[in-house]
């Protein structure tokens, strides 16, 4: 299993452009949808790397979920990205200790055993 790590999004990328005067701020203010990546992304960079439609479909497979707002889908997608990034970075440490560049299942197993926050995953890869 090979994994590539994406660079984390800094808080400055999430902030709207800083404008000098009031006249300039009218032309450069971003809407909330543009800042969260919820607007139609006709060429704009996306803040979510996972497909939001797929996340929403997965959320709706839960019988307790009847409706899912765009904001909740985005938050779930972002949390999933951060989770995958965190476990991949921890597994990468074990791969590097073995002088490898490719993540293997044993690296994930080692990361799950070593980090208390991943305790709920013990036995899931069996």
mmCIF file of C-alpha atoms in Angstrom:
data_model
loop_
_atom_site.group_PDB
_atom_site.id
_atom_site.type_symbol
_atom_site.label_atom_id
_atom_site.label_comp_id
_atom_site.label_asym_id
_atom_site.label_seq_id
_atom_site.Cartn_x
_atom_site.Cartn_y
_atom_site.Cartn_z
ATOM 1 C CA UNK A 1 0.000 0.000 0.000
ATOM 2 C CA UNK A 2 1.618 3.263 -1.075
ATOM 3 C CA UNK A 3 0.599 6.575 0.390
ATOM 4 C CA UNK A 4 1.343 10.144 -0.473
ATOM 5 C CA UNK A 5 1.097 12.838 2.129
ATOM 6 C CA UNK A 6 -0.450 16.169 1.303
ATOM 7 C CA UNK A 7 0.809 19.336 2.889
ATOM 8 C CA UNK A 8 -1.507 20.599 5.631
ATOM 9 C CA UNK A 9 -3.705 23.604 4.974
ATOM 10 C CA UNK A 10 -2.520 26.624 6.914
ATOM 11 C CA UNK A 11 -4.953 28.959 8.593
ATOM 12 C CA UNK A 12 -3.931 31.773 6.241
ATOM 13 C CA UNK A 13 -5.297 29.788 3.286
ATOM 14 C CA UNK A 14 -8.675 29.673 5.000
ATOM 15 C CA UNK A 15 -8.834 33.391 5.734
ATOM 16 C CA UNK A 16 -10.306 35.853 3.247
ATOM 17 C CA UNK A 17 -7.955 38.184 1.406
ATOM 18 C CA UNK A 18 -6.874 41.148 3.475
ATOM 19 C CA UNK A 19 -7.844 44.401 1.790
ATOM 20 C CA UNK A 20 -6.641 47.894 2.557
ATOM 21 C CA UNK A 21 -9.484 50.349 2.088
ATOM 22 C CA UNK A 22 -13.239 49.904 2.274
ATOM 23 C CA UNK A 23 -13.565 50.328 -1.494
ATOM 24 C CA UNK A 24 -11.069 47.517 -2.082
ATOM 25 C CA UNK A 25 -12.772 45.235 0.435
ATOM 26 C CA UNK A 26 -16.045 45.278 -1.527
ATOM 27 C CA UNK A 27 -14.300 43.756 -4.529
ATOM 28 C CA UNK A 28 -12.216 41.124 -2.763
ATOM 29 C CA UNK A 29 -14.456 39.780 0.022
ATOM 30 C CA UNK A 30 -15.090 36.049 -0.185
ATOM 31 C CA UNK A 31 -18.357 34.440 0.756
ATOM 32 C CA UNK A 32 -18.540 31.716 3.370
ATOM 33 C CA UNK A 33 -19.237 29.145 0.670
ATOM 34 C CA UNK A 34 -16.104 30.163 -1.230
ATOM 35 C CA UNK A 35 -13.967 29.955 1.919
ATOM 36 C CA UNK A 36 -15.256 26.499 2.898
ATOM 37 C CA UNK A 37 -15.185 25.098 -0.636
ATOM 38 C CA UNK A 38 -18.955 24.631 -0.763
ATOM 39 C CA UNK A 39 -19.528 26.851 -3.777
ATOM 40 C CA UNK A 40 -19.392 25.430 -7.277
ATOM 41 C CA UNK A 41 -15.673 25.163 -7.943
ATOM 42 C CA UNK A 42 -15.374 26.295 -11.504
ATOM 43 C CA UNK A 43 -11.566 26.280 -11.587
ATOM 44 C CA UNK A 44 -11.103 27.288 -7.954
ATOM 45 C CA UNK A 45 -8.916 25.205 -5.695
ATOM 46 C CA UNK A 46 -10.891 22.877 -3.452
ATOM 47 C CA UNK A 47 -10.464 22.796 0.289
ATOM 48 C CA UNK A 48 -11.743 19.239 0.473
ATOM 49 C CA UNK A 49 -9.717 16.557 -1.246
ATOM 50 C CA UNK A 50 -12.411 13.899 -0.834
ATOM 51 C CA UNK A 51 -15.492 13.790 -3.073
ATOM 52 C CA UNK A 52 -18.289 15.405 -1.081
ATOM 53 C CA UNK A 53 -21.033 13.575 -3.004
ATOM 54 C CA UNK A 54 -19.505 10.222 -2.040
ATOM 55 C CA UNK A 55 -19.204 11.315 1.612
ATOM 56 C CA UNK A 56 -22.859 12.368 1.604
ATOM 57 C CA UNK A 57 -23.910 9.042 0.081
ATOM 58 C CA UNK A 58 -21.965 7.168 2.767
ATOM 59 C CA UNK A 59 -23.532 9.292 5.489
ATOM 60 C CA UNK A 60 -27.007 8.531 4.165
ATOM 61 C CA UNK A 61 -26.388 4.768 4.427
ATOM 62 C CA UNK A 62 -26.744 5.219 8.197
ATOM 63 C CA UNK A 63 -30.412 4.638 9.068
ATOM 64 C CA UNK A 64 -30.247 7.428 11.679
ATOM 65 C CA UNK A 65 -29.310 10.005 9.033
ATOM 66 C CA UNK A 66 -32.122 11.272 6.843
ATOM 67 C CA UNK A 67 -30.743 14.652 5.797
ATOM 68 C CA UNK A 68 -27.150 15.877 5.655
ATOM 69 C CA UNK A 69 -26.397 19.561 5.163
ATOM 70 C CA UNK A 70 -23.527 20.683 2.946
ATOM 71 C CA UNK A 71 -21.725 22.034 5.994
ATOM 72 C CA UNK A 72 -21.931 18.736 7.869
ATOM 73 C CA UNK A 73 -20.726 16.800 4.820
ATOM 74 C CA UNK A 74 -17.787 19.188 4.471
ATOM 75 C CA UNK A 75 -16.878 18.865 8.155
ATOM 76 C CA UNK A 76 -17.002 15.056 7.993
ATOM 77 C CA UNK A 77 -14.844 15.107 4.844
ATOM 78 C CA UNK A 78 -12.315 17.452 6.444
ATOM 79 C CA UNK A 79 -12.173 15.396 9.655
ATOM 80 C CA UNK A 80 -11.621 12.258 7.569
ATOM 81 C CA UNK A 81 -8.778 13.923 5.673
ATOM 82 C CA UNK A 82 -7.112 15.014 8.916
ATOM 83 C CA UNK A 83 -7.536 11.527 10.412
ATOM 84 C CA UNK A 84 -6.002 9.828 7.371
ATOM 85 C CA UNK A 85 -3.152 12.346 7.346
ATOM 86 C CA UNK A 86 -2.450 11.792 11.041
ATOM 87 C CA UNK A 87 -2.408 7.989 10.879
ATOM 88 C CA UNK A 88 -0.357 8.064 7.666
ATOM 89 C CA UNK A 89 2.262 10.325 9.266
ATOM 90 C CA UNK A 90 2.484 8.057 12.291
ATOM 91 C CA UNK A 91 2.791 4.984 10.056
ATOM 92 C CA UNK A 92 5.442 6.760 7.975
ATOM 93 C CA UNK A 93 7.656 7.002 11.048
ATOM 94 C CA UNK A 94 7.655 3.204 11.292
ATOM 95 C CA UNK A 95 8.323 2.824 7.568
ATOM 96 C CA UNK A 96 11.286 5.186 7.841
ATOM 97 C CA UNK A 97 12.627 3.217 10.809
ATOM 98 C CA UNK A 98 12.656 0.213 8.484
ATOM 99 C CA UNK A 99 14.422 2.357 5.864
ATOM 100 C CA UNK A 100 11.452 2.138 3.489
ATOM 101 C CA UNK A 101 9.491 4.788 1.620
ATOM 102 C CA UNK A 102 6.366 2.710 1.106
ATOM 103 C CA UNK A 103 3.825 2.233 3.875
ATOM 104 C CA UNK A 104 2.962 -1.350 4.659
ATOM 105 C CA UNK A 105 0.235 -2.894 6.731
ATOM 106 C CA UNK A 106 2.667 -3.578 9.567
ATOM 107 C CA UNK A 107 3.417 0.169 9.725
ATOM 108 C CA UNK A 108 -0.276 0.904 10.224
ATOM 109 C CA UNK A 109 -0.505 -1.859 12.832
ATOM 110 C CA UNK A 110 2.462 -0.376 14.694
ATOM 111 C CA UNK A 111 0.945 3.121 14.584
ATOM 112 C CA UNK A 112 -2.405 1.818 15.866
ATOM 113 C CA UNK A 113 -0.708 -0.005 18.746
ATOM 114 C CA UNK A 114 1.531 2.944 19.666
ATOM 115 C CA UNK A 115 -0.993 5.795 19.673
ATOM 116 C CA UNK A 116 -3.770 5.737 22.280
ATOM 117 C CA UNK A 117 -6.145 7.726 20.051
ATOM 118 C CA UNK A 118 -6.103 4.844 17.552
ATOM 119 C CA UNK A 119 -7.048 2.201 20.141
ATOM 120 C CA UNK A 120 -10.553 1.912 18.653
ATOM 121 C CA UNK A 121 -8.956 0.579 15.451
ATOM 122 C CA UNK A 122 -7.236 -2.397 17.082
ATOM 123 C CA UNK A 123 -8.262 -5.590 15.335
ATOM 124 C CA UNK A 124 -9.988 -3.854 12.415
ATOM 125 C CA UNK A 125 -7.277 -4.723 9.883
ATOM 126 C CA UNK A 126 -7.451 -8.437 10.660
#
